[in-house]
Short mmCIF file of C-alpha atoms in Angstrom, two decimals:
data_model
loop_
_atom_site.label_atom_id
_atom_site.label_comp_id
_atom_site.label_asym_id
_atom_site.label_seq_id
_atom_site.Cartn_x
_atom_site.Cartn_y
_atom_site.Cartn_z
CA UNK R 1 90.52 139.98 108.63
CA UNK R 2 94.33 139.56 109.29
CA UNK R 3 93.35 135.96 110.87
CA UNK R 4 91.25 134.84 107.97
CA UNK R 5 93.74 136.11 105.35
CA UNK R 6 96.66 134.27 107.41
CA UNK R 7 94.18 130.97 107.08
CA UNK R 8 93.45 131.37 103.74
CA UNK R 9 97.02 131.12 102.69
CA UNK R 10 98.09 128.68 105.39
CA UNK R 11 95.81 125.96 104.10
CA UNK R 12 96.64 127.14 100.28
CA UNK R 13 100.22 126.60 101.25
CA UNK R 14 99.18 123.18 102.82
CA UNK R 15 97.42 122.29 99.45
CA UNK R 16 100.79 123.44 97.61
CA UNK R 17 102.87 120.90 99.52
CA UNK R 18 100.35 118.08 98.73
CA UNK R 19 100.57 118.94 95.05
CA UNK R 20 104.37 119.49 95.31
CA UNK R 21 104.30 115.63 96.85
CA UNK R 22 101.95 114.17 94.69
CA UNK R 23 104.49 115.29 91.77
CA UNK R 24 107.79 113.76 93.81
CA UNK R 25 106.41 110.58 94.57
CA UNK R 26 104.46 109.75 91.21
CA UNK R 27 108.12 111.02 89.54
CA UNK R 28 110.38 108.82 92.20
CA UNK R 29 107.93 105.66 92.07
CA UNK R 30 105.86 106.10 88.89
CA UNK R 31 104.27 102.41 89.13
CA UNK R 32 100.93 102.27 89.47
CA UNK R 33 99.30 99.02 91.84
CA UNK R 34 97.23 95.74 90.53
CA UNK R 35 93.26 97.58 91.29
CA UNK R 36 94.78 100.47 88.84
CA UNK R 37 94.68 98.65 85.86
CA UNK R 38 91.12 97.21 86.78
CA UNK R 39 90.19 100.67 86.72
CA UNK R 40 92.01 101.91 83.44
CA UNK R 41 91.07 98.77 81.83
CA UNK R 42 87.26 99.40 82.87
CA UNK R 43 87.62 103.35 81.91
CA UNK R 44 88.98 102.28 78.37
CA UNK R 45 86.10 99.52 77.96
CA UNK R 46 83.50 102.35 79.16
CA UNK R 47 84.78 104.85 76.16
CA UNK R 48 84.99 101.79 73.65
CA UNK R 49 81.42 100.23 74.46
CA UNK R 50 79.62 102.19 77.01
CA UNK R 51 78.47 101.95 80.64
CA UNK R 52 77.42 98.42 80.98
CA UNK R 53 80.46 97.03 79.60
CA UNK R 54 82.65 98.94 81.90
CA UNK R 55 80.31 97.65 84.60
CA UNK R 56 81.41 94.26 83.21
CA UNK R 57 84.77 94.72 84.78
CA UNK R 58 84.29 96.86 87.62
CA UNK R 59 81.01 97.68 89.04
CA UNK R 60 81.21 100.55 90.98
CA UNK R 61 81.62 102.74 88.16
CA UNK R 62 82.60 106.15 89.96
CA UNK R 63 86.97 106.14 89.35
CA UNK R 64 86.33 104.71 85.13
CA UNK R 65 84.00 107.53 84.94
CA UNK R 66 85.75 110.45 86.18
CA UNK R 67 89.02 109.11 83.90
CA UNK R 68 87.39 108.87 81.12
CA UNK R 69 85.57 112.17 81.44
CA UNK R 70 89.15 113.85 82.12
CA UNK R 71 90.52 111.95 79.29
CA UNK R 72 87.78 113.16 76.55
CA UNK R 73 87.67 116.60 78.12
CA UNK R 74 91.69 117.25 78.33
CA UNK R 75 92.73 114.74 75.47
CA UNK R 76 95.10 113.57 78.15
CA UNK R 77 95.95 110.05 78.75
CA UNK R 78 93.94 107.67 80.70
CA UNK R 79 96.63 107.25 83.42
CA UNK R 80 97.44 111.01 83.49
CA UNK R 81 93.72 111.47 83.83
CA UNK R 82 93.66 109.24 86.67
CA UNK R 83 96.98 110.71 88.40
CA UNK R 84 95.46 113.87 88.39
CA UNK R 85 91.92 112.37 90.17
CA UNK R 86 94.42 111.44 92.61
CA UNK R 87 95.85 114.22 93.24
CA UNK R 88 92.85 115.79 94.13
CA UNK R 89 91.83 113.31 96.32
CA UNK R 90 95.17 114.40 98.05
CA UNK R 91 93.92 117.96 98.46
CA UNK R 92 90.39 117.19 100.16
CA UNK R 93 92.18 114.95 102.30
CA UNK R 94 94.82 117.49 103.30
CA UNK R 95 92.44 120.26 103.29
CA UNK R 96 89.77 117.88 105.49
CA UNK R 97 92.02 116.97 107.92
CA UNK R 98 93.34 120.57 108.47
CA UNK R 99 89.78 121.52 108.78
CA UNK R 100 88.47 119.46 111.31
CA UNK R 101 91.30 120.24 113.17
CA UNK R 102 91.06 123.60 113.09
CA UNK R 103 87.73 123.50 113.45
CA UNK R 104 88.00 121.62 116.88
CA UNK R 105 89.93 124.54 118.59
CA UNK R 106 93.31 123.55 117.52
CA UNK R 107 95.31 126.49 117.66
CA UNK R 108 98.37 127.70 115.54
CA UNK R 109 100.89 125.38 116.86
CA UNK R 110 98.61 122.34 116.52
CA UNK R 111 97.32 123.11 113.24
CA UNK R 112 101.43 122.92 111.80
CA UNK R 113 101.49 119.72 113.13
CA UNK R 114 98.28 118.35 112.15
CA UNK R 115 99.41 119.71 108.94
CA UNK R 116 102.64 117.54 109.23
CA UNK R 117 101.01 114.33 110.52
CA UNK R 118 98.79 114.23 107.18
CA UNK R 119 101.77 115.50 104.58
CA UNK R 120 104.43 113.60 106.38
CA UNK R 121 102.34 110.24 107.45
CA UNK R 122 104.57 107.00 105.90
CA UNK R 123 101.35 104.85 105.07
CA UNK R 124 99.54 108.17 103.06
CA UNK R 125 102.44 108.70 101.03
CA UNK R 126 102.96 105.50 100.18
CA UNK R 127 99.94 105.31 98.36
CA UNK R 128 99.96 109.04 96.88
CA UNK R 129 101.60 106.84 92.97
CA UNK R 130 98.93 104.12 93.22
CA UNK R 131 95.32 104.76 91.98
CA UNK R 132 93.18 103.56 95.05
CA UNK R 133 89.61 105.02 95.98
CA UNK R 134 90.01 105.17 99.73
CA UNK R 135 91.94 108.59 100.01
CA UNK R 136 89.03 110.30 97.94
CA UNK R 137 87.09 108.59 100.32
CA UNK R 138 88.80 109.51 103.51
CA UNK R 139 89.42 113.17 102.34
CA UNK R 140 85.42 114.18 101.65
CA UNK R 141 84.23 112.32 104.57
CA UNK R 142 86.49 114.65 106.73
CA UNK R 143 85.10 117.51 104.70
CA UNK R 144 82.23 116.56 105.55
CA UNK R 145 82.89 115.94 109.45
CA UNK R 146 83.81 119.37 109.22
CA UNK R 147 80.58 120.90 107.73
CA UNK R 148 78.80 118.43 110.75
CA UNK R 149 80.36 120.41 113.08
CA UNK R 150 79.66 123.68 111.82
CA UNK R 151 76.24 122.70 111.23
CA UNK R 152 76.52 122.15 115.20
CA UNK R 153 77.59 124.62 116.23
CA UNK R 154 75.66 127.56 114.22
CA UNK R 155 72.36 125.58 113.33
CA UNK R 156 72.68 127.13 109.58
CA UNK R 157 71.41 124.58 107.36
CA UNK R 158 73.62 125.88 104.46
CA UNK R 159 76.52 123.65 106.11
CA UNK R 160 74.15 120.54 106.48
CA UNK R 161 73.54 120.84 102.58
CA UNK R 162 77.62 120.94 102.25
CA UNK R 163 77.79 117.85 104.60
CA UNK R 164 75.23 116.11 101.98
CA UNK R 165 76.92 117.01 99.45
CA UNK R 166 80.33 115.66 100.68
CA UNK R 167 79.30 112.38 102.04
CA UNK R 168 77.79 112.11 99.04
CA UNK R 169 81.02 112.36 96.88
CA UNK R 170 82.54 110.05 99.53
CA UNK R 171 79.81 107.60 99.11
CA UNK R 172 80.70 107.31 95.20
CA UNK R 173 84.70 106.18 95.89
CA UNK R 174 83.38 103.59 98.44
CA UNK R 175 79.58 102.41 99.20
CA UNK R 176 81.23 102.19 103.07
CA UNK R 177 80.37 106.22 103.02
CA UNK R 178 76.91 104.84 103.11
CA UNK R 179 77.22 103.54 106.72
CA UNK R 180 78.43 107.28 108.23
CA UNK R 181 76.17 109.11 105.92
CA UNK R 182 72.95 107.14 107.72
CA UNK R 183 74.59 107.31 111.23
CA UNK R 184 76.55 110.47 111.35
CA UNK R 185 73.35 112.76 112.12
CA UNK R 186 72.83 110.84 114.81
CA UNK R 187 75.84 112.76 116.40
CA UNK R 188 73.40 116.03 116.51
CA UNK R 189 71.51 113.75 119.35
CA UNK R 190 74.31 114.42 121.81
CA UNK R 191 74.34 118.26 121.71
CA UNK R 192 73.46 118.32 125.17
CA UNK R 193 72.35 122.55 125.90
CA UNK R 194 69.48 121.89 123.25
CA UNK R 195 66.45 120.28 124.38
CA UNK R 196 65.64 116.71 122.91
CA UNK R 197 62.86 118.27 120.17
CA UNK R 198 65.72 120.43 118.38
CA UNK R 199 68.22 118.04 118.57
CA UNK R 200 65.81 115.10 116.66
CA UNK R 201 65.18 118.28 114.22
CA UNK R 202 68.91 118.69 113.68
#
């Protein structure tokens, strides 16, 4: 209970940093890049004439919907809206990355600097004021690395459901999800103590 409780707030700490960075670099460099106003542009058009209009201007429709929902939902601006999208897709990929590590054995030492790689990394900060789909991308599909390997190691199907659902969410920033949703499972074939019937089952 002590360990869990000490892993529970270590990663909520983790998540506090990422927040507490989000805020410094948006404030430092508050900018946003070239795609961003394709996508505020597209979330305004989808509020002022709908669905296919917005598809007029961007077609994969995921980042204009989730603004716009934000924005009608919170009453706050479109760009707000969108800074805060961001800023989750900040926390999965913090939180995924963490995750997997610890989930791969990692202990104390090399969670803290996992942790420090992903908070600290040049090229992720760089792009924590810009509104780009790949770290929502990045950060479920590592979410949902980490429910594969739970689902391989315990065989409870409640974790395969979780990896669906992630890679799923994934798949909506970027259709390149697609690709490791179809051959990710395939990983379950090299799980060599099972015999060749469970593994094609898994």
């Amino acid at each position: 209970k002590a360990a869990q409780y000490l892993d529970h707030h270590f990663l909520l700490a983790a998540m506090a940093a990422s927040l507490l960075l989000s805020a410094l670099v948006i404030w430092i460099s508050p900018r946003v890049n070239t795609d961003a106003i394709l996508y505020l542009i597209a979330a305004d058009k989808l509020l002022a004439s709908g669905l296919s209009a917005s598809l007029e201007i961007y077609n994969w429709p995921f980042f204009q919907i989730v603004f716009a929902a934000i924005h009608k939902v919170t009453g706050l601006s479109l760009l707000l809206s969108a800074r805060l999208v961001m800023t989750g897709c900040y926390l999965a990929l913090t939180a995924g990355f963490y995750l997997v590590v610890k989930e791969l054995g990692g202990d104390r030492k090399t969670q803290w600097f996992a942790l420090l790689v992903i908070l600290c990394h040049p090229v992720v900060n760089e792009f924590r004021s810009n509104l780009v789909r790949d770290p929502g991308m990045i950060g479920f599909m590592l979410l949902a690395l980490w429910q594969q390997i739970r689902f391989a190691t315990t065989g409870r199907w409640r974790h395969s459901l979780w990896w669906a659902a992630n890679i799923g969410i994934a798949a909506l920033f970027r259709k390149e999800a697609l690709a490791i949703a179809v051959l990710a499972p395939a990983g379950m074939l090299l799980i060599t103590d099972l015999d060749w019937r469970r593994r094609l089952m898994l």
